[in-house]
Amino acid sequence: MATDPWSGRLDSFVPTYRPLPIEIVSGQGSVVTDADGRELLDLTAGIAVSSLGHRHPALMAALSEQANRIWHLSNVYANGPAAELADELCRLTFAERVYFSNSGAEANEAALKLARRYAHDRHGADKFEIVALHRAFHGRTLFTVTAGGKREYSDGFGPRPEGIVHVEPDDIDELRAAVGSRTCAVIMEPVLGEGGVVPLGAEYLRAAREVCNAHGALLIFDEVQTGVGRTGSLFAYQSFGVTPDVLTSAKGLGGGFPIGATLTTGEIGDVLARGTHGSTFGGNPLASSVARAVLAEVTRPELIDNVAKRHDQIVAGIADIAERTGVFAPARGMGLLLGVPLTPAYEGRSRDVLLAGLEVGVLVLAAGLDVVRLAPALTITEAETAEALARLEAAVRSLGGVGT
Ligand SMILES: *Cc1c(COP(=O)(O)O)cnc(C)c1O
C-alpha cells in the first residue's frame, strides 16, 4: 500500500470520517485523477451524487452562467432558477409543491416536520407517531437519525425525539400492526441504500400505501439515493407504481452541487404556511440552475436506456467474478444502484475491497461491512464499465484466499 497522502494533514478535522488513502484532484466523466496523475475509474459518483459524471458540459455551462449572474439572494427574494426547477419537478412527478433545502437530511427533516404539522392541523396533537424501518438511513440531524434504523447512530445524543417506532423491512403484517390512528407518517427508502442496497418488494410498498390511506397517515418515500434516474426511472416510485404523499430528493439532484428537495401535494404542502419552516440557502440560484440542467439530462431516453444496459452488464459481470473468485454473492439493486454482498469467507471486508480497488485503479463504495456498493455515473460507457469490472476482479483477487 502506498503511503497515505492525508497522513498528518487532517488533524484539524473532528474525526468523524476515516478517508481512504488517496487524494483525488480532478475528474472527467467516470474517470478521476489523483495527485500523482494516476487515473482511476469511478464506480461511486460521490455516493450516487455526481450522476452525470464529473464536469458534465451541461452542468459546467449552467453553473458558470449562473455564477456570472448572481450567487445568492436568500428567500427574502424569489429567484427564477428555483421557480423553474420547482415547476419542472412538479411537471415530472406527482408533486404540486416543493420545498428546497441543501441536503438529504434537511429534505427528510422537512418531510417529517410536514407530516407532524399536517396531522396536527388536520387531526389534533395526538397523531404524531412516525413508523420507520430498521436499517433505514435518513440523514444525521437528530430527528432524521432517530428515524433511521441504526440505533448506534443516535446513541449518546439523547434525549431522542419522541414518537418514532421501527419495523422490519418487507414485513407487511408487522407494518399493518404498527400503523394506527396515532400514526402521522410512514417513511421508507424504496431501496434501502446505506442498509445494504436492498430493494423493498412492490407488494410491500403497495401495502404501505394502503395502510397509510386507512389511517390517514402520510407515506414518505426517501428517494435521496434512489432518485433522479439512479434506479432506471426518474424516481423509483414511478417504477414501483406506488405514489407517496411526500418524496425527498437530494444527492443526484444537484449532480455534485448541494441541494435537497421535499416534494408533496398542494393539500399537504400548504400546511407549511409562511414562517413555519425555512432555510437560508435552500433554493439558491446556483444549486437551482445546476439541478435544472441535471433534470434536463436525466430525462433523456438515451440516458435511462444506458442505466438499464449498464445494470445488466454489471450484474452479469459480477456473476462472472463471483463464479471465478468466490468473493461475491449475486448483485442486487435497481438500475445503477447495486449492492454486491461478500460471501461468508469475506464477511466484514468491504473496506478491504475499497482499499484493494485503489491499488488497481477503481473506486467502489461499501454499504456496511459486508456489501460492496456500486453507484457509477449514469453516463458510464460500456467500455468503462467493462474495464472497471476487470479492475474490480483484480482487486478482489488481491484480497488473499481467493478460490482460483
Ligand atoms: C445520503 C442519504 C440521506 C442523507 O443525505 P445528506 O445529504 O447526507 O444529508 C438521506 N437518505 C438517504 C436514503 C440517503 O441515501
Tab-separated table of C-alpha atoms and ligand atoms in Angstrom:
chain	number	residue	atom	x	y	z
A	1	MET	CA	0.000	0.000	0.000
A	2	ALA	CA	1.284	3.434	-0.958
A	3	THR	CA	1.665	5.920	1.872
A	4	ASP	CA	-1.441	7.788	2.946
A	5	PRO	CA	-1.361	11.234	1.306
A	6	TRP	CA	-3.546	12.534	4.173
A	7	SER	CA	-1.193	11.444	6.912
A	8	GLY	CA	-0.826	14.344	9.345
A	9	ARG	CA	-2.957	16.680	7.201
A	10	LEU	CA	-6.390	16.089	8.708
A	11	ASP	CA	-5.592	16.778	12.353
A	12	SER	CA	-7.836	19.850	12.301
A	13	PHE	CA	-10.907	17.738	11.484
A	14	VAL	CA	-13.198	16.231	14.087
A	15	PRO	CA	-12.538	12.550	13.497
A	16	THR	CA	-15.996	11.624	12.115
A	17	TYR	CA	-14.538	10.204	8.909
A	18	ARG	CA	-11.730	7.874	8.008
A	19	PRO	CA	-10.929	8.895	4.417
A	20	LEU	CA	-9.291	6.437	2.075
A	21	PRO	CA	-5.585	6.941	1.328
A	22	ILE	CA	-5.952	8.797	-1.962
A	23	GLU	CA	-6.054	12.460	-2.894
A	24	ILE	CA	-8.314	12.954	-5.888
A	25	VAL	CA	-7.720	16.276	-7.567
A	26	SER	CA	-9.835	16.220	-10.719
A	27	GLY	CA	-12.384	14.227	-12.652
A	28	GLN	CA	-13.840	13.899	-16.120
A	29	GLY	CA	-16.893	11.729	-16.734
A	30	SER	CA	-16.264	8.429	-14.927
A	31	VAL	CA	-12.505	8.936	-14.591
A	32	VAL	CA	-10.815	10.650	-11.654
A	33	THR	CA	-7.171	11.657	-11.343
A	34	ASP	CA	-5.150	11.577	-8.136
A	35	ALA	CA	-2.424	13.946	-7.026
A	36	ASP	CA	0.233	11.771	-8.698
A	37	GLY	CA	-1.588	11.941	-12.030
A	38	ARG	CA	-2.874	8.366	-11.817
A	39	GLU	CA	-6.301	7.762	-13.382
A	40	LEU	CA	-8.955	5.639	-11.685
A	41	LEU	CA	-12.400	4.549	-12.851
A	42	ASP	CA	-15.152	5.851	-10.609
A	43	LEU	CA	-17.999	3.484	-9.673
A	44	THR	CA	-19.053	5.715	-6.767
A	45	ALA	CA	-20.114	9.042	-8.296
A	46	GLY	CA	-19.522	10.621	-4.900
A	47	ILE	CA	-22.091	8.277	-3.285
A	48	ALA	CA	-24.718	8.472	-6.036
A	49	VAL	CA	-24.340	12.241	-6.321
A	50	SER	CA	-22.358	13.023	-9.468
A	51	SER	CA	-24.886	11.165	-11.595
A	52	LEU	CA	-23.785	12.735	-14.848
A	53	GLY	CA	-20.132	12.129	-14.097
A	54	HIS	CA	-17.556	14.749	-13.317
A	55	ARG	CA	-17.513	18.020	-15.229
A	56	HIS	CA	-20.506	17.287	-17.441
A	57	PRO	CA	-20.599	20.059	-20.082
A	58	ALA	CA	-24.268	20.944	-19.496
A	59	LEU	CA	-23.679	21.311	-15.739
A	60	MET	CA	-20.459	23.260	-16.269
A	61	ALA	CA	-22.390	25.663	-18.514
A	62	ALA	CA	-25.322	26.034	-16.093
A	63	LEU	CA	-23.038	26.652	-13.118
A	64	SER	CA	-20.740	29.139	-14.806
A	65	GLU	CA	-23.587	31.055	-16.458
A	66	GLN	CA	-25.342	31.449	-13.127
A	67	ALA	CA	-22.052	32.237	-11.351
A	68	ASN	CA	-21.669	35.149	-13.733
A	69	ARG	CA	-25.149	36.467	-12.838
A	70	ILE	CA	-25.801	36.108	-9.111
A	71	TRP	CA	-24.918	33.502	-6.489
A	72	HIS	CA	-27.183	34.069	-3.563
A	73	LEU	CA	-30.283	36.030	-2.632
A	74	SER	CA	-31.886	34.294	0.395
A	75	ASN	CA	-35.582	33.540	0.427
A	76	VAL	CA	-36.422	37.162	1.136
A	77	TYR	CA	-36.306	37.268	-2.674
A	78	ALA	CA	-37.520	34.590	-5.028
A	79	ASN	CA	-35.333	33.639	-7.990
A	80	GLY	CA	-36.074	32.418	-11.494
A	81	PRO	CA	-33.956	29.244	-11.482
A	82	ALA	CA	-35.632	27.961	-8.282
A	83	ALA	CA	-39.122	28.795	-9.569
A	84	GLU	CA	-38.413	26.955	-12.820
A	85	LEU	CA	-36.871	23.982	-11.009
A	86	ALA	CA	-39.917	23.656	-8.737
A	87	ASP	CA	-42.263	23.791	-11.748
A	88	GLU	CA	-40.192	21.163	-13.527
A	89	LEU	CA	-40.172	18.793	-10.524
A	90	CYS	CA	-43.954	19.142	-10.331
A	91	ARG	CA	-44.349	18.541	-14.054
A	92	LEU	CA	-42.249	15.368	-13.884
A	93	THR	CA	-43.776	13.836	-10.737
A	94	PHE	CA	-46.932	13.556	-8.635
A	95	ALA	CA	-45.916	16.700	-6.756
A	96	GLU	CA	-47.696	20.055	-6.685
A	97	ARG	CA	-45.487	21.768	-4.091
A	98	VAL	CA	-41.728	21.734	-3.492
A	99	TYR	CA	-39.633	22.873	-0.547
A	100	PHE	CA	-35.911	23.369	-1.228
A	101	SER	CA	-33.050	22.745	1.172
A	102	ASN	CA	-29.378	21.768	0.843
A	103	SER	CA	-29.055	18.106	1.743
A	104	GLY	CA	-30.863	14.821	2.133
A	105	ALA	CA	-31.124	15.143	5.894
A	106	GLU	CA	-32.762	18.536	5.552
A	107	ALA	CA	-35.162	17.267	2.895
A	108	ASN	CA	-36.204	14.468	5.267
A	109	GLU	CA	-36.314	16.781	8.281
A	110	ALA	CA	-38.759	18.934	6.319
A	111	ALA	CA	-40.788	15.858	5.310
A	112	LEU	CA	-41.085	14.653	8.909
A	113	LYS	CA	-41.938	18.103	10.231
A	114	LEU	CA	-44.503	18.474	7.445
A	115	ALA	CA	-46.109	15.157	8.395
A	116	ARG	CA	-46.255	16.184	12.059
A	117	ARG	CA	-47.744	19.562	11.216
A	118	TYR	CA	-50.255	18.168	8.741
A	119	ALA	CA	-51.508	15.627	11.267
A	120	HIS	CA	-51.564	18.260	13.992
A	121	ASP	CA	-53.608	20.697	11.932
A	122	ARG	CA	-55.996	18.090	10.488
A	123	HIS	CA	-56.367	15.591	13.294
A	124	GLY	CA	-55.050	17.120	16.511
A	125	ALA	CA	-51.999	16.797	18.723
A	126	ASP	CA	-52.250	13.025	19.370
A	127	LYS	CA	-51.432	11.958	15.832
A	128	PHE	CA	-47.663	12.254	15.862
A	129	GLU	CA	-46.204	8.785	15.589
A	130	ILE	CA	-43.737	8.036	12.800
A	131	VAL	CA	-43.210	4.485	11.596
A	132	ALA	CA	-39.792	3.830	10.059
A	133	LEU	CA	-37.741	0.794	9.069
A	134	HIS	CA	-34.892	-0.949	10.777
A	135	ARG	CA	-31.643	-0.455	8.805
A	136	ALA	CA	-33.061	2.651	7.096
A	137	PHE	CA	-30.931	5.751	6.631
A	138	HIS	CA	-32.478	9.209	6.502
A	139	GLY	CA	-29.631	11.553	7.450
A	140	ARG	CA	-27.829	12.808	10.542
A	141	THR	CA	-29.932	15.551	12.098
A	142	LEU	CA	-31.237	14.348	15.447
A	143	PHE	CA	-34.766	13.819	14.080
A	144	THR	CA	-33.672	12.056	10.882
A	145	VAL	CA	-31.008	9.934	12.548
A	146	THR	CA	-33.586	8.804	15.109
A	147	ALA	CA	-35.967	7.925	12.268
A	148	GLY	CA	-33.104	5.970	10.729
A	149	GLY	CA	-32.875	2.329	11.602
A	150	LYS	CA	-29.466	2.204	13.234
A	151	ARG	CA	-29.778	2.982	16.890
A	152	GLU	CA	-25.988	3.253	17.312
A	153	TYR	CA	-26.052	6.406	15.186
A	154	SER	CA	-28.147	8.254	17.777
A	155	ASP	CA	-26.640	6.672	20.894
A	156	GLY	CA	-25.191	9.281	23.194
A	157	PHE	CA	-27.052	12.149	21.541
A	158	GLY	CA	-30.179	11.844	23.650
A	159	PRO	CA	-32.774	12.634	24.618
A	160	ARG	CA	-34.035	11.463	21.257
A	161	PRO	CA	-37.112	12.990	19.593
A	162	GLU	CA	-40.159	11.005	20.694
A	163	GLY	CA	-42.802	9.135	18.774
A	164	ILE	CA	-40.735	7.114	16.315
A	165	VAL	CA	-41.160	3.339	16.037
A	166	HIS	CA	-39.287	0.894	13.834
A	167	VAL	CA	-40.470	-2.183	11.970
A	168	GLU	CA	-38.710	-4.875	9.961
A	169	PRO	CA	-38.460	-4.012	6.215
A	170	ASP	CA	-40.728	-6.013	3.909
A	171	ASP	CA	-42.820	-7.484	6.764
A	172	ILE	CA	-46.346	-6.463	5.763
A	173	ASP	CA	-48.004	-7.877	8.880
A	174	GLU	CA	-45.673	-6.004	11.215
A	175	LEU	CA	-46.276	-2.788	9.287
A	176	ARG	CA	-50.061	-3.220	9.478
A	177	ALA	CA	-49.807	-3.831	13.213
A	178	ALA	CA	-47.583	-0.788	13.774
A	179	VAL	CA	-49.668	1.792	11.903
A	180	GLY	CA	-52.750	3.124	13.681
A	181	SER	CA	-54.794	6.195	14.495
A	182	ARG	CA	-51.786	7.880	16.151
A	183	THR	CA	-49.539	7.410	13.104
A	184	CYS	CA	-48.842	10.610	11.178
A	185	ALA	CA	-46.370	9.133	8.697
A	186	VAL	CA	-44.619	6.040	7.424
A	187	ILE	CA	-41.168	6.740	5.993
A	188	MET	CA	-39.066	4.390	3.874
A	189	GLU	CA	-36.464	4.208	1.133
A	190	PRO	CA	-37.859	2.165	-1.797
A	191	VAL	CA	-34.385	0.620	-1.946
A	192	LEU	CA	-32.581	0.585	1.404
A	193	GLY	CA	-29.320	2.287	0.436
A	194	GLU	CA	-26.895	2.508	3.345
A	195	GLY	CA	-28.685	-0.537	4.755
A	196	GLY	CA	-27.081	-2.762	2.104
A	197	VAL	CA	-28.839	-1.844	-1.179
A	198	VAL	CA	-31.947	-3.924	-0.545
A	199	PRO	CA	-34.960	-3.181	-2.770
A	200	LEU	CA	-38.285	-3.419	-0.960
A	201	GLY	CA	-40.980	-5.550	-2.571
A	202	ALA	CA	-43.575	-3.796	-4.723
A	203	GLU	CA	-46.210	-5.614	-2.679
A	204	TYR	CA	-44.762	-4.117	0.498
A	205	LEU	CA	-44.874	-0.604	-0.939
A	206	ARG	CA	-48.481	-1.173	-2.034
A	207	ALA	CA	-49.351	-2.421	1.448
A	208	ALA	CA	-47.703	0.674	2.942
A	209	ARG	CA	-49.819	2.856	0.647
A	210	GLU	CA	-52.996	1.043	1.713
A	211	VAL	CA	-52.280	1.108	5.417
A	212	CYS	CA	-51.437	4.832	5.262
A	213	ASN	CA	-54.701	5.517	3.439
A	214	ALA	CA	-56.639	3.515	6.002
A	215	HIS	CA	-55.250	5.528	8.927
A	216	GLY	CA	-54.844	8.993	7.407
A	217	ALA	CA	-51.047	8.763	7.648
A	218	LEU	CA	-48.692	10.215	5.071
A	219	LEU	CA	-46.462	7.888	3.070
A	220	ILE	CA	-42.992	9.402	2.739
A	221	PHE	CA	-40.540	7.948	0.249
A	222	ASP	CA	-36.957	8.922	0.930
A	223	GLU	CA	-35.568	8.953	-2.613
A	224	VAL	CA	-32.423	10.846	-1.688
A	225	GLN	CA	-30.334	7.984	-3.078
A	226	THR	CA	-32.807	6.242	-5.425
A	227	GLY	CA	-33.999	9.350	-7.244
A	228	VAL	CA	-33.014	11.345	-10.320
A	229	GLY	CA	-32.587	8.441	-12.728
A	230	ARG	CA	-30.459	6.293	-10.433
A	231	THR	CA	-32.840	3.307	-10.387
A	232	GLY	CA	-33.847	3.487	-14.043
A	233	SER	CA	-36.806	5.857	-13.833
A	234	LEU	CA	-36.735	9.477	-12.718
A	235	PHE	CA	-37.845	8.359	-9.252
A	236	ALA	CA	-38.106	4.777	-8.038
A	237	TYR	CA	-41.776	5.210	-7.052
A	238	GLN	CA	-42.572	5.503	-10.748
A	239	SER	CA	-41.108	2.020	-11.385
A	240	PHE	CA	-42.926	0.528	-8.414
A	241	GLY	CA	-46.213	2.181	-9.370
A	242	VAL	CA	-46.817	3.341	-5.797
A	243	THR	CA	-47.194	7.087	-5.287
A	244	PRO	CA	-46.162	8.598	-1.950
A	245	ASP	CA	-47.630	11.716	-0.333
A	246	VAL	CA	-44.193	13.168	0.248
A	247	LEU	CA	-40.956	12.426	-1.610
A	248	THR	CA	-37.489	13.620	-0.714
A	249	SER	CA	-34.652	14.137	-3.157
A	250	ALA	CA	-31.051	15.323	-2.797
A	251	LYS	CA	-27.772	13.560	-3.754
A	252	GLY	CA	-28.099	13.187	-7.551
A	253	LEU	CA	-30.460	16.146	-7.925
A	254	GLY	CA	-27.587	18.611	-7.927
A	255	GLY	CA	-25.152	16.403	-9.843
A	256	GLY	CA	-22.494	17.361	-7.281
A	257	PHE	CA	-23.845	20.735	-6.195
A	258	PRO	CA	-25.605	20.570	-2.792
A	259	ILE	CA	-29.402	20.721	-2.961
A	260	GLY	CA	-32.312	18.986	-1.261
A	261	ALA	CA	-35.982	18.985	-2.200
A	262	THR	CA	-39.141	17.855	-0.442
A	263	LEU	CA	-41.986	17.185	-2.872
A	264	THR	CA	-45.636	16.866	-1.934
A	265	THR	CA	-49.208	17.663	-2.956
A	266	GLY	CA	-50.878	21.052	-2.641
A	267	GLU	CA	-53.274	19.874	0.028
A	268	ILE	CA	-50.436	18.663	2.241
A	269	GLY	CA	-47.735	21.172	1.389
A	270	ASP	CA	-49.897	24.175	2.084
A	271	VAL	CA	-49.896	23.442	5.833
A	272	LEU	CA	-46.319	24.772	5.870
A	273	ALA	CA	-47.636	28.318	5.966
A	274	ARG	CA	-45.430	31.383	5.996
A	275	GLY	CA	-42.813	31.236	8.754
A	276	THR	CA	-43.366	27.577	9.727
A	277	HIS	CA	-40.109	26.333	8.188
A	278	GLY	CA	-37.209	27.696	6.195
A	279	SER	CA	-33.589	27.648	5.065
A	280	THR	CA	-31.135	30.422	4.241
A	281	PHE	CA	-29.538	28.641	1.311
A	282	GLY	CA	-32.498	26.492	0.201
A	283	GLY	CA	-33.335	27.068	-3.461
A	284	ASN	CA	-30.323	29.284	-4.065
A	285	PRO	CA	-29.783	30.255	-7.718
A	286	LEU	CA	-26.548	28.312	-8.210
A	287	ALA	CA	-27.936	24.995	-6.929
A	288	SER	CA	-31.247	25.512	-8.728
A	289	SER	CA	-29.583	26.291	-12.070
A	290	VAL	CA	-27.438	23.177	-11.890
A	291	ALA	CA	-30.372	20.978	-10.821
A	292	ARG	CA	-32.446	22.241	-13.751
A	293	ALA	CA	-29.658	21.146	-16.074
A	294	VAL	CA	-29.444	17.776	-14.297
A	295	LEU	CA	-33.172	17.156	-14.815
A	296	ALA	CA	-32.924	18.053	-18.494
A	297	GLU	CA	-30.148	15.472	-18.921
A	298	VAL	CA	-31.504	12.606	-16.824
A	299	THR	CA	-34.904	12.675	-18.509
A	300	ARG	CA	-33.327	11.961	-21.898
A	301	PRO	CA	-34.383	8.470	-23.071
A	302	GLU	CA	-30.799	7.552	-24.085
A	303	LEU	CA	-29.651	8.090	-20.529
A	304	ILE	CA	-32.415	5.976	-18.989
A	305	ASP	CA	-31.610	3.340	-21.616
A	306	ASN	CA	-27.927	3.430	-20.617
A	307	VAL	CA	-28.874	2.842	-16.975
A	308	ALA	CA	-30.736	-0.361	-17.933
A	309	LYS	CA	-27.932	-1.622	-20.184
A	310	ARG	CA	-25.132	-0.908	-17.708
A	311	HIS	CA	-27.219	-2.528	-14.963
A	312	ASP	CA	-27.383	-5.748	-16.971
A	313	GLN	CA	-23.683	-5.539	-17.819
A	314	ILE	CA	-22.658	-5.085	-14.182
A	315	VAL	CA	-24.976	-7.812	-12.855
A	316	ALA	CA	-23.588	-10.257	-15.435
A	317	GLY	CA	-20.000	-9.150	-14.783
A	318	ILE	CA	-20.388	-9.582	-11.032
A	319	ALA	CA	-21.857	-13.052	-11.589
A	320	ASP	CA	-18.734	-13.956	-13.586
A	321	ILE	CA	-16.388	-12.569	-10.935
A	322	ALA	CA	-18.376	-14.401	-8.262
A	323	GLU	CA	-18.028	-17.672	-10.130
A	324	ARG	CA	-14.313	-17.248	-10.726
A	325	THR	CA	-13.299	-15.959	-7.297
A	326	GLY	CA	-15.952	-16.956	-4.742
A	327	VAL	CA	-15.769	-13.488	-3.168
A	328	PHE	CA	-19.170	-12.175	-4.223
A	329	ALA	CA	-22.766	-13.299	-3.965
A	330	PRO	CA	-25.058	-12.180	-6.837
A	331	ALA	CA	-25.600	-8.411	-7.142
A	332	ARG	CA	-28.929	-6.907	-6.110
A	333	GLY	CA	-30.469	-3.495	-6.539
A	334	MET	CA	-32.100	-1.420	-9.253
A	335	GLY	CA	-30.646	0.494	-12.171
A	336	LEU	CA	-27.191	1.756	-11.249
A	337	LEU	CA	-27.640	1.367	-7.515
A	338	LEU	CA	-26.199	-2.082	-6.861
A	339	GLY	CA	-25.171	-3.998	-3.782
A	340	VAL	CA	-22.744	-6.877	-4.047
A	341	PRO	CA	-22.711	-8.972	-0.862
A	342	LEU	CA	-19.453	-10.588	0.168
A	343	THR	CA	-19.597	-14.334	0.684
A	344	PRO	CA	-19.244	-15.599	4.298
A	345	ALA	CA	-15.477	-16.212	3.924
A	346	TYR	CA	-15.028	-12.486	3.187
A	347	GLU	CA	-17.539	-11.112	5.707
A	348	GLY	CA	-16.582	-7.796	7.256
A	349	ARG	CA	-14.081	-6.986	4.498
A	350	SER	CA	-15.882	-4.396	2.373
A	351	ARG	CA	-13.295	-1.747	3.286
A	352	ASP	CA	-10.529	-4.098	2.170
A	353	VAL	CA	-12.196	-4.231	-1.255
A	354	LEU	CA	-12.246	-0.423	-1.390
A	355	LEU	CA	-8.539	-0.296	-0.484
A	356	ALA	CA	-7.655	-3.008	-2.987
A	357	GLY	CA	-9.628	-1.099	-5.633
A	358	LEU	CA	-7.429	1.955	-5.122
A	359	GLU	CA	-4.358	-0.151	-5.853
A	360	VAL	CA	-5.711	-1.339	-9.204
A	361	GLY	CA	-7.475	1.864	-10.229
A	362	VAL	CA	-11.164	1.529	-9.432
A	363	LEU	CA	-13.289	3.365	-6.878
A	364	VAL	CA	-16.134	1.413	-5.264
A	365	LEU	CA	-18.307	2.017	-2.193
A	366	ALA	CA	-19.350	-0.036	0.772
A	367	ALA	CA	-22.806	-0.334	2.328
A	368	GLY	CA	-21.920	-1.664	5.742
A	369	LEU	CA	-19.133	-4.154	6.396
A	370	ASP	CA	-20.393	-6.947	4.160
A	371	VAL	CA	-21.667	-5.282	0.996
A	372	VAL	CA	-19.763	-3.563	-1.813
A	373	ARG	CA	-21.931	-0.834	-3.295
A	374	LEU	CA	-21.693	0.339	-6.887
A	375	ALA	CA	-23.265	3.645	-7.900
A	376	PRO	CA	-21.472	4.817	-11.038
A	377	ALA	CA	-22.395	7.870	-13.048
A	378	LEU	CA	-25.496	7.188	-15.158
A	379	THR	CA	-23.386	8.196	-18.146
A	380	ILE	CA	-20.741	5.495	-17.700
A	381	THR	CA	-19.942	3.797	-21.016
A	382	GLU	CA	-19.888	0.091	-21.892
A	383	ALA	CA	-16.089	0.128	-22.276
A	384	GLU	CA	-15.543	1.943	-18.979
A	385	THR	CA	-17.861	-0.496	-17.218
A	386	ALA	CA	-16.014	-3.499	-18.674
A	387	GLU	CA	-12.646	-2.079	-17.613
A	388	ALA	CA	-13.927	-1.181	-14.141
A	389	LEU	CA	-15.231	-4.741	-13.666
A	390	ALA	CA	-11.874	-6.173	-14.767
A	391	ARG	CA	-10.135	-3.967	-12.207
A	392	LEU	CA	-12.649	-4.954	-9.532
A	393	GLU	CA	-11.837	-8.598	-10.209
A	394	ALA	CA	-8.124	-7.840	-9.876
A	395	ALA	CA	-8.879	-6.068	-6.603
A	396	VAL	CA	-10.763	-8.980	-5.066
A	397	ARG	CA	-8.113	-11.443	-6.281
A	398	SER	CA	-5.548	-9.479	-4.291
A	399	LEU	CA	-7.508	-9.998	-1.064
A	400	GLY	CA	-5.923	-13.352	-0.400
A	401	GLY	CA	-7.629	-16.682	-0.030
A	402	VAL	CA	-9.419	-16.212	-3.329
A	403	GLY	CA	-10.558	-19.506	-4.816
A	404	THR	CA	-8.847	-19.564	-8.223
B	1	LIG	C1	-27.476	10.116	1.807
B	1	LIG	C2	-28.866	9.886	2.277
B	1	LIG	C3	-29.505	10.772	3.168
B	1	LIG	C4	-28.779	11.935	3.797
B	1	LIG	O1	-28.376	12.872	2.870
B	1	LIG	P1	-27.323	14.008	3.322
B	1	LIG	O2	-27.210	14.867	2.101
B	1	LIG	O3	-26.063	13.321	3.708
B	1	LIG	O4	-27.918	14.722	4.463
B	1	LIG	C5	-30.808	10.538	3.487
B	1	LIG	N1	-31.481	9.491	2.976
B	1	LIG	C6	-30.912	8.622	2.133
B	1	LIG	C7	-31.707	7.499	1.585
B	1	LIG	C8	-29.574	8.774	1.761
B	1	LIG	O5	-29.005	7.896	0.940
